[in-house]
Tab-separated table of C-alpha atoms in Angstrom:
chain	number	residue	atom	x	y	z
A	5	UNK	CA	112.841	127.580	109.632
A	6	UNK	CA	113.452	124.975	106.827
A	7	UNK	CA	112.565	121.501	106.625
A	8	UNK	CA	114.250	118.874	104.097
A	9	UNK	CA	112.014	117.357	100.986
A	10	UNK	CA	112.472	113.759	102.982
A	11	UNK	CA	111.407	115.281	106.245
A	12	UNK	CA	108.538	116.907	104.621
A	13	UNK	CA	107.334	113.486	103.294
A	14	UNK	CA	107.701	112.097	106.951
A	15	UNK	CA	105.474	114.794	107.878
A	16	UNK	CA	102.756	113.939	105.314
A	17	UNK	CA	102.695	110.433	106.096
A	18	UNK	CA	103.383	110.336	109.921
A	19	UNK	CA	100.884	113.850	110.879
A	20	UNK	CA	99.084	114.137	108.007
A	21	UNK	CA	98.002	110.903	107.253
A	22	UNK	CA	98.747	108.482	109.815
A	23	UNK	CA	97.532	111.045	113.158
A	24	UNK	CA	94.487	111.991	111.157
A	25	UNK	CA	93.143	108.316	110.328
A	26	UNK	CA	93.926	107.502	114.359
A	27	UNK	CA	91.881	111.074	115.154
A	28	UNK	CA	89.262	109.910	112.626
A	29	UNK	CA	89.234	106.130	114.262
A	30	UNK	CA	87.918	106.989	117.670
A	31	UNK	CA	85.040	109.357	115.997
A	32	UNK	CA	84.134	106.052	114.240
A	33	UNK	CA	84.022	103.936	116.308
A	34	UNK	CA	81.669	106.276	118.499
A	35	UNK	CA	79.175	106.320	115.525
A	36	UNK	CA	79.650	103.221	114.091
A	37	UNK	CA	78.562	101.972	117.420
A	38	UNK	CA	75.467	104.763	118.257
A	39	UNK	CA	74.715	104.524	114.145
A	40	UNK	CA	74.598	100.246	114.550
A	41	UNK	CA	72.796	99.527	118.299
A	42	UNK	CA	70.291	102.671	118.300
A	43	UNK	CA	66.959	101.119	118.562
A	44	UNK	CA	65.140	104.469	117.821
A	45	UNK	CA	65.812	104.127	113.625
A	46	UNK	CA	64.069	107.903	113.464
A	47	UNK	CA	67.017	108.935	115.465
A	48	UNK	CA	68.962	108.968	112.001
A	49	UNK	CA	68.269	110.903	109.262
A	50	UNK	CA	69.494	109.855	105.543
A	51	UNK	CA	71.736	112.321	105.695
A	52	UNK	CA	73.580	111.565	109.039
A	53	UNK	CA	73.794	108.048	107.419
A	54	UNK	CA	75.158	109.668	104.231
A	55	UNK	CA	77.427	111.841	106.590
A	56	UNK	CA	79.094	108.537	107.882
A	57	UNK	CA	79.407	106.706	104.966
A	58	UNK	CA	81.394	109.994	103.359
A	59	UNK	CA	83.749	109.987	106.889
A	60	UNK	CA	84.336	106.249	106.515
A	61	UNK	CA	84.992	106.967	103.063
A	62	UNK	CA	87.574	109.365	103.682
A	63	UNK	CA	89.277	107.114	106.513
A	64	UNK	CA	89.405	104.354	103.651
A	65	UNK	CA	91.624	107.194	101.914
A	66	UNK	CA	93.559	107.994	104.480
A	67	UNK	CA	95.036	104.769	105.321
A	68	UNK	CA	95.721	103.731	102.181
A	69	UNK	CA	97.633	106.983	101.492
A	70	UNK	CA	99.381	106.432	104.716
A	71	UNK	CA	100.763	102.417	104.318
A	72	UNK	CA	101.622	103.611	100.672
A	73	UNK	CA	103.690	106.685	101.164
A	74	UNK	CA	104.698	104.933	103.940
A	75	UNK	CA	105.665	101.876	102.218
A	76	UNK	CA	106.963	103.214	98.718
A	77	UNK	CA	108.246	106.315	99.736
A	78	UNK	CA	109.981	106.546	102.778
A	79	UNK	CA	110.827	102.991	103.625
A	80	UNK	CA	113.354	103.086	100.609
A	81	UNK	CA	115.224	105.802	102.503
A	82	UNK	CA	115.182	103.878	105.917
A	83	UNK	CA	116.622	100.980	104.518
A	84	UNK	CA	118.912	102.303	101.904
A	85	UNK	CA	121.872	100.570	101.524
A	86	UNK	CA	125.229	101.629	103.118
A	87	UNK	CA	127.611	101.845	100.828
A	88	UNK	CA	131.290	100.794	101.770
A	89	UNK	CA	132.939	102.567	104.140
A	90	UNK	CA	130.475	104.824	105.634
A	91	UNK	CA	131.558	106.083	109.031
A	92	UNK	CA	128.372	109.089	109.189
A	93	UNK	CA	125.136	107.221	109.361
A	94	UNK	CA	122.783	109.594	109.748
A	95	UNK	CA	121.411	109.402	106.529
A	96	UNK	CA	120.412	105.503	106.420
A	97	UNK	CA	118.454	105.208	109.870
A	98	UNK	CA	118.060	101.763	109.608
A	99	UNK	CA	121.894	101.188	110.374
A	100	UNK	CA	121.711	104.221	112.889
A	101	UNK	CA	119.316	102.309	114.916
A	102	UNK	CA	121.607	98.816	114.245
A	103	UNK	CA	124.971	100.122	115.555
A	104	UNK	CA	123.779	100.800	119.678
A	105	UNK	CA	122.591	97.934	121.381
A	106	UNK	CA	119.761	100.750	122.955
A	107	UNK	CA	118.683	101.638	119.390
A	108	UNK	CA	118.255	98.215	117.586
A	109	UNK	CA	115.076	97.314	119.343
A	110	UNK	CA	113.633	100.199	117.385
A	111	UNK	CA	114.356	98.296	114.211
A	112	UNK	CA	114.118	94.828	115.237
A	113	UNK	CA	110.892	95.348	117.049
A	114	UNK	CA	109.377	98.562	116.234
A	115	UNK	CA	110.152	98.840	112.132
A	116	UNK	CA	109.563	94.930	111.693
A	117	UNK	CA	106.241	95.410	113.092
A	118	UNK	CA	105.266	98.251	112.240
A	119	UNK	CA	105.827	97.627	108.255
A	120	UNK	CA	103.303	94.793	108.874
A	121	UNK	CA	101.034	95.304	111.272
A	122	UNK	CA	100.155	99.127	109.848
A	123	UNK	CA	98.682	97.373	106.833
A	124	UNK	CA	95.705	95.632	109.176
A	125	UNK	CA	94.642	99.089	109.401
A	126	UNK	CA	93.427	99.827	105.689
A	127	UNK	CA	92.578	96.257	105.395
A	128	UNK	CA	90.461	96.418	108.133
A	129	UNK	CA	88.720	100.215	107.811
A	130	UNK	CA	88.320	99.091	103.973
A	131	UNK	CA	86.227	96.215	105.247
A	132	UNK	CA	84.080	98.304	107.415
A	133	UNK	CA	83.321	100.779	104.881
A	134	UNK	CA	82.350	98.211	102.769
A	135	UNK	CA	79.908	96.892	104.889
A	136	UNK	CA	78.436	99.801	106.270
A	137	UNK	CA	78.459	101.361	102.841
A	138	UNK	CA	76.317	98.128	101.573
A	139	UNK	CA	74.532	97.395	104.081
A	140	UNK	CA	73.800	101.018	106.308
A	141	UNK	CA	70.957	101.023	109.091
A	142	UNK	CA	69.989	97.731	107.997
A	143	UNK	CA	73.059	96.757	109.768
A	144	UNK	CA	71.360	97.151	113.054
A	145	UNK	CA	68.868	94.314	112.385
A	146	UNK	CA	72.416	91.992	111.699
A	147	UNK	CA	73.710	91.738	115.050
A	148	UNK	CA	76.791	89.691	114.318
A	149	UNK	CA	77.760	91.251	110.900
A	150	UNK	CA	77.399	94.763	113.372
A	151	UNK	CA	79.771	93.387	116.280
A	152	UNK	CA	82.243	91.564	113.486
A	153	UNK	CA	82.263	95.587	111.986
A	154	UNK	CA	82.967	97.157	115.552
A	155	UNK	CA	85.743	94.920	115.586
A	156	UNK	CA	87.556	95.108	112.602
A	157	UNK	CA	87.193	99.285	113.219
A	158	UNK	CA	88.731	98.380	116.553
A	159	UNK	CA	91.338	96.244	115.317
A	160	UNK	CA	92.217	99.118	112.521
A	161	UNK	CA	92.254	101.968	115.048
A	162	UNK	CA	94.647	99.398	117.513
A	163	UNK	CA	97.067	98.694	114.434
A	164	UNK	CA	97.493	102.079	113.851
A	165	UNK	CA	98.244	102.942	116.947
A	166	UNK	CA	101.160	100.495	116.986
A	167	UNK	CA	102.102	101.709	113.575
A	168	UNK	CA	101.988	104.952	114.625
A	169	UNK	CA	103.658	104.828	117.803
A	170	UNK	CA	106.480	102.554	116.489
A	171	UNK	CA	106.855	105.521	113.461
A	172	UNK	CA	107.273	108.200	116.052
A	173	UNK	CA	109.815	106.745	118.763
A	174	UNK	CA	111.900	105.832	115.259
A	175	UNK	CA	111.856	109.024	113.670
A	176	UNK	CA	112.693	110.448	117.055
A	177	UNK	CA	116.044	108.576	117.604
A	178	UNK	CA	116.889	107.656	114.048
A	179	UNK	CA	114.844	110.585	111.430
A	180	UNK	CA	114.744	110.320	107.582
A	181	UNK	CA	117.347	113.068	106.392
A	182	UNK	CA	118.112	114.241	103.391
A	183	UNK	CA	116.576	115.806	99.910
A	184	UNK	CA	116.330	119.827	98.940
A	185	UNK	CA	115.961	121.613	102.023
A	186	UNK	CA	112.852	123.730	101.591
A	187	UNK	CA	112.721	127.163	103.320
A	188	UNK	CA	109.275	127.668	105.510
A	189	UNK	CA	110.061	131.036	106.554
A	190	UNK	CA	113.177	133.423	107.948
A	191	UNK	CA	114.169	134.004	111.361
A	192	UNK	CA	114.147	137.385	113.057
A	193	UNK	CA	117.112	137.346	115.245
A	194	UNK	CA	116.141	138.578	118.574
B	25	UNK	CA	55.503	106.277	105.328
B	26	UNK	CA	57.222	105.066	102.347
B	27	UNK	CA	58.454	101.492	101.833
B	28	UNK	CA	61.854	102.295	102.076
B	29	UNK	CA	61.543	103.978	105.582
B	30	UNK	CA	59.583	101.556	106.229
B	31	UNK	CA	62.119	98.911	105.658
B	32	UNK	CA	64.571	100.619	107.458
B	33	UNK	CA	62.524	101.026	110.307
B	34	UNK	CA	61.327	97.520	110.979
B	35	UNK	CA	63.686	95.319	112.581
B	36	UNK	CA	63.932	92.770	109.351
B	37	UNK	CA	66.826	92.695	107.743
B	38	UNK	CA	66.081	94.186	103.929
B	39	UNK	CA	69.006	92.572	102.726
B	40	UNK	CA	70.897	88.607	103.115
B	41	UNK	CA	74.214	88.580	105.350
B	42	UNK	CA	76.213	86.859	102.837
B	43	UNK	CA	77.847	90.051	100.921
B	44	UNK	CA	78.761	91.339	104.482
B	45	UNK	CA	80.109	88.088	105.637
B	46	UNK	CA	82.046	87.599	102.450
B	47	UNK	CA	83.799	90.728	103.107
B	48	UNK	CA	84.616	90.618	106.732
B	49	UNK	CA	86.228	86.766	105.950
B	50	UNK	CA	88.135	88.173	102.885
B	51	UNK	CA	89.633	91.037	104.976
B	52	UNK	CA	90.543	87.837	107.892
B	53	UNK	CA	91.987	85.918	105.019
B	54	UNK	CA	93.751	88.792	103.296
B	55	UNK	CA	95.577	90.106	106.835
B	56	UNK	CA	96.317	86.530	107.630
B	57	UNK	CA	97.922	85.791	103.864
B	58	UNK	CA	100.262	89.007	104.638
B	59	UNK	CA	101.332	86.930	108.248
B	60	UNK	CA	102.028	84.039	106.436
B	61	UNK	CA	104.112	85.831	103.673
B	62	UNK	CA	105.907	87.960	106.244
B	63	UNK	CA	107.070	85.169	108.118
B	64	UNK	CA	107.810	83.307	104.754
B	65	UNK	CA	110.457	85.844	103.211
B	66	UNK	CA	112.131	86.386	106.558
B	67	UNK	CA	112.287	83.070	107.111
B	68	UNK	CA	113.521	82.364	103.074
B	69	UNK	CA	115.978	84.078	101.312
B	70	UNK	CA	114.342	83.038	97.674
B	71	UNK	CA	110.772	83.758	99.115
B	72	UNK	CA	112.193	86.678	99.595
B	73	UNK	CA	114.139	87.393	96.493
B	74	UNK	CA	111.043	86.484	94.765
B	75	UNK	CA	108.706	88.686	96.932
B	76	UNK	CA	110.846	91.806	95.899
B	77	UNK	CA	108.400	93.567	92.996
B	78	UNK	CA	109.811	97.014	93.936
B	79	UNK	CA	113.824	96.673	94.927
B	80	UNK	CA	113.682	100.012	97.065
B	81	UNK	CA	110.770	98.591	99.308
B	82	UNK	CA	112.543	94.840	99.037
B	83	UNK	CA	110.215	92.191	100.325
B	84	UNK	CA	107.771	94.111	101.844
B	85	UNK	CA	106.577	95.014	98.094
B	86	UNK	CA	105.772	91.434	97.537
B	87	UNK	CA	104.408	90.540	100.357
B	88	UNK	CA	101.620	92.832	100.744
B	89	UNK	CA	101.024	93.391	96.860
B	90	UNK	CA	100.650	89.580	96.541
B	91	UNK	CA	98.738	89.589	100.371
B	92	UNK	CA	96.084	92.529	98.503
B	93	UNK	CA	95.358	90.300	95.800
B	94	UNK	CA	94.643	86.983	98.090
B	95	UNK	CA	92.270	89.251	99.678
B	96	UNK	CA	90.869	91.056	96.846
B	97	UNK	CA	90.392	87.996	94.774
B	98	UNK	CA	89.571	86.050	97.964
B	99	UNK	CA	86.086	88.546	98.426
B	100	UNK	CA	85.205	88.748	94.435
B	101	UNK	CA	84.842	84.913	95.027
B	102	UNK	CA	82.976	84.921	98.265
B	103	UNK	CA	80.870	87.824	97.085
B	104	UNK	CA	80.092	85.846	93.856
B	105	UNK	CA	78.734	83.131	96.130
B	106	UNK	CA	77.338	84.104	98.858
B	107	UNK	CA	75.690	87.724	98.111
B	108	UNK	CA	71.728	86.592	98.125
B	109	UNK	CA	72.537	83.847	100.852
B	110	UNK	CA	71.958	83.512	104.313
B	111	UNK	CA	75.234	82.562	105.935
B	112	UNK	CA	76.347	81.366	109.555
B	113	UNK	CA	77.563	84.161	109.868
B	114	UNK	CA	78.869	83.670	113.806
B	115	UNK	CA	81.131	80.932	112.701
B	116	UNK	CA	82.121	82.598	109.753
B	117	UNK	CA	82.747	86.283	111.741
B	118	UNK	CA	84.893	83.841	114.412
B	119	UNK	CA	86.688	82.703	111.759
B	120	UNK	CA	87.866	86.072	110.330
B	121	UNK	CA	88.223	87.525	113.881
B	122	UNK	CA	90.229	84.539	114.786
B	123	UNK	CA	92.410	85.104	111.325
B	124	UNK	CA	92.695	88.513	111.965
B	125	UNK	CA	93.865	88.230	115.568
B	126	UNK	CA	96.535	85.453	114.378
B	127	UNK	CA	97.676	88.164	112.061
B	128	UNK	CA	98.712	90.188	114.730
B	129	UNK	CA	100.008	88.071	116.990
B	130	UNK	CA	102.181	86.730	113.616
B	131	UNK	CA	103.096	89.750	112.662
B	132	UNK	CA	104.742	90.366	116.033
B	133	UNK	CA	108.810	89.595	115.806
B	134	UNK	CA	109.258	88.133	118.953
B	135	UNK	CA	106.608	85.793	117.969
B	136	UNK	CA	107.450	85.634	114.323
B	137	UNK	CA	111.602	84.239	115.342
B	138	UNK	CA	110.438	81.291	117.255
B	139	UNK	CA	108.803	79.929	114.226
């Protein structure tokens, strides 16, 4: 069982990153919206408040590590440049997905999307921390700053999901190759 | 009970909505900056030439580096100003949703080529 050095950074930003934050998204949005609208304030101790600013915290991480791995890291090796005279594309997956007329939709419409869109989501769960961080239960007695927060965690948790889903139909017909192969573990043969 | 639970218990706000407000229209300003840029350097070859601060990224460098600081700079200014104020915040929570929803309807190609 081996994986290669680019595959492994696919991994790190695609499962690690990228299907954690959406994981984390619908927990926050759960108790963003119990933490914002409960009328009971004794319901909450300083703690649980302390509990979600920490998890929003850590969300805040997570999509920034995602768009920038993302964007720095492996993007470079989707869009390499083919040099002259290539005939085997599969190590530039940009031009694997451009040369079948039932692959290039996964460029022109997934990747130029998703390198866009997928940056809503820090933007957006950056915002929210912010907010809740400043402002925490006293958010409940600012009903539009609350519902403006609900919505930007929606709109984060909805632009990952595109990201996300765009990342995983394009790594499934066009992967990131290439790198040191690294050796998980050995085969028994059977 | 203490002032501080006290304060959090009531149903008056301890603190002005301006900081929040600032921050929720930065982040609609900021998303709809990286829209605008987007469309810019795929619809310029210099914009994009000029958006390229990393050449293995290309464009995309530029145009969310550059988006980042719009928004970044955009809420240092708004917190500067409003932080101790009370704000419309409605109209100025529209505003950002409104930016923030053009951002992804930008953002989208289909959308993006008939500009």
């Amino acid at each position: 069982m081996e994986i290669t050095a680019r595959g492994l950074w696919t991994l790190i930003h695609g499962m690690g990153f990228g299907a954690l934050y959406l994981l984390a998204c619908s927990g926050a949005l759960v108790e963003l919206y119990r933490f914002t609208t409960s009328s009971a304030s004794s319901e909450f101790t300083t703690g649980q408040e302390r509990f979600l600013k920490f998890y929003l915290i850590t969300m805040v991480v997570l999509a920034w590590a995602a768009v920038l791995i993302g964007a720095y890291v492996i993007y470079p090796w989707y869009r390499a440049a083919l040099p002259p005279g290539t005939v085997d594309l599969s190590m530039f997956p940009q031009r694997l997905l451009m040369s079948s007329p039932t692959t290039i939709g996964w460029h022109s419409l997934g990747m130029e999307w998703k390198e866009h869109i997928a940056w809503f989501a820090p933007i957006s769960i950056t915002t929210v921390a912010f907010v809740f961080i400043r402002y925490g239960r006293d958010l409940r007695n600012h009903g539009q700053l609350r519902t403006a927060v609900l919505c930007f965690a929606a709109a984060s948790f909805v632009a990952a999901g595109i990201a996300g889903f765009f990342g995983a139909m394009i790594t499934r017909n066009a992967p990131v190759h290439g790198g040191h192969t690294i050796q998980l573990s050995w085969g028994e043969e059977k | 009970m203490s002032t501080s639970q006290h304060a959090a218990s009531s149903n008056t706000p301890t603190r002005t909505n301006g900081s929040g407000a600032a921050a929720i229209l930065s982040a609609g300003i900021g998303a709809f900056a990286l829209a605008v840029l987007a469309i810019a350097a795929d619809k310029s070859a210099h914009i994009a030439g000029s958006l390229i601060f990393y050449k293995p990224t290309g464009p995309l460098s530029g145009v969310t580096t550059t988006a980042i600081v719009i928004w970044l700079f955009t809420s240092g200014i708004l917190e500067w100003r409003w932080r101790n104020k009370t704000v419309p915040a409605g109209l100025i929570n529209a505003a950002a949703l409104v930016l923030l929803g053009l951002s992804f309807f930008l953002t989208f190609p289909p959308i993006a080529d008939l500009l």
